[in-house]
XYZ file of C-alpha atoms in Angstrom:
90
model
C 0.000 0.000 0.000
C 2.600 2.647 0.422
C 4.155 4.687 3.090
C 0.892 5.837 4.782
C 0.984 6.597 8.458
C -1.988 6.073 10.731
C -1.228 9.158 12.820
C -3.353 12.199 11.987
C -1.721 15.317 10.642
C -1.593 18.247 13.048
C -4.161 20.981 12.465
C -2.588 24.220 11.325
C -3.421 27.658 12.639
C -4.958 28.607 9.288
C -7.324 25.630 9.430
C -8.446 26.575 12.935
C -9.043 30.173 11.858
C -11.018 29.073 8.779
C -13.177 26.731 10.900
C -13.887 29.526 13.408
C -14.679 31.977 10.595
C -17.037 29.486 8.946
C -18.765 28.957 12.281
C -19.079 32.711 12.809
C -20.545 33.145 9.324
C -23.128 30.423 10.014
C -24.062 32.059 13.330
C -24.291 35.477 11.682
C -26.523 34.175 8.887
C -28.704 32.384 11.442
C -28.992 35.494 13.626
C -29.853 37.629 10.570
C -32.578 35.167 9.586
C -33.889 35.214 13.150
C -33.842 39.021 13.186
C -35.743 39.139 9.890
C -38.303 36.665 11.226
C -38.779 38.702 14.398
C -39.104 41.875 12.328
C -41.705 40.239 10.089
C -43.688 39.053 13.113
C -43.496 42.557 14.598
C -44.834 44.097 11.370
C -47.659 41.558 11.231
C -48.614 42.275 14.852
C -48.478 46.019 14.224
C -50.739 45.615 11.191
C -53.210 43.514 13.183
C -53.255 46.086 15.995
C -53.845 48.934 13.525
C -56.675 47.089 11.770
C -58.277 46.200 15.108
C -58.025 49.818 16.262
C -59.606 51.086 13.043
C -62.388 48.518 13.387
C -63.074 49.577 16.987
C -63.135 53.254 16.008
C -65.556 52.416 13.183
C -67.817 50.519 15.596
C -67.705 53.455 18.024
C -68.687 55.899 15.263
C -71.535 53.639 14.110
C -72.786 53.280 17.683
C -72.616 57.068 18.188
C -74.552 57.657 14.954
C -77.235 55.177 16.021
C -77.599 56.885 19.407
C -77.768 60.286 17.711
C -80.373 59.075 15.221
C -82.395 57.449 17.999
C -82.417 60.750 19.912
C -83.693 62.546 16.810
C -86.436 59.938 16.392
C -87.350 60.135 20.087
C -87.490 63.930 19.901
C -89.698 63.792 16.801
C -92.021 61.299 18.478
C -92.267 63.402 21.628
C -92.917 66.560 19.599
C -95.541 64.694 17.605
C -97.167 63.514 20.828
C -97.178 67.053 22.210
C -98.735 68.503 19.064
C -101.376 65.785 18.808
C -102.303 65.981 22.488
C -102.618 69.781 22.468
C -104.406 70.001 19.148
C -107.957 71.279 19.440
C -110.632 68.671 18.992
C -112.910 69.148 16.007
């Protein structure tokens, strides 16, 4: 077979540095992906909160308009009752 030795070759400083750099790059890419995911989730939550707030404001406006319209109807009914009760009988 040849002059192969079974002892492993020593790891050089450059190999150690390249392994550490590769590990750092993987961690950096992973942390950037995590940051983008968190940012996306934050934007989605912000959008949901804004839509919910707009919906609640809309419901409040609709409820206010109904109350206002009901007051107008009640006032018209009471005025109608006053005019019919005080009208002279023929």
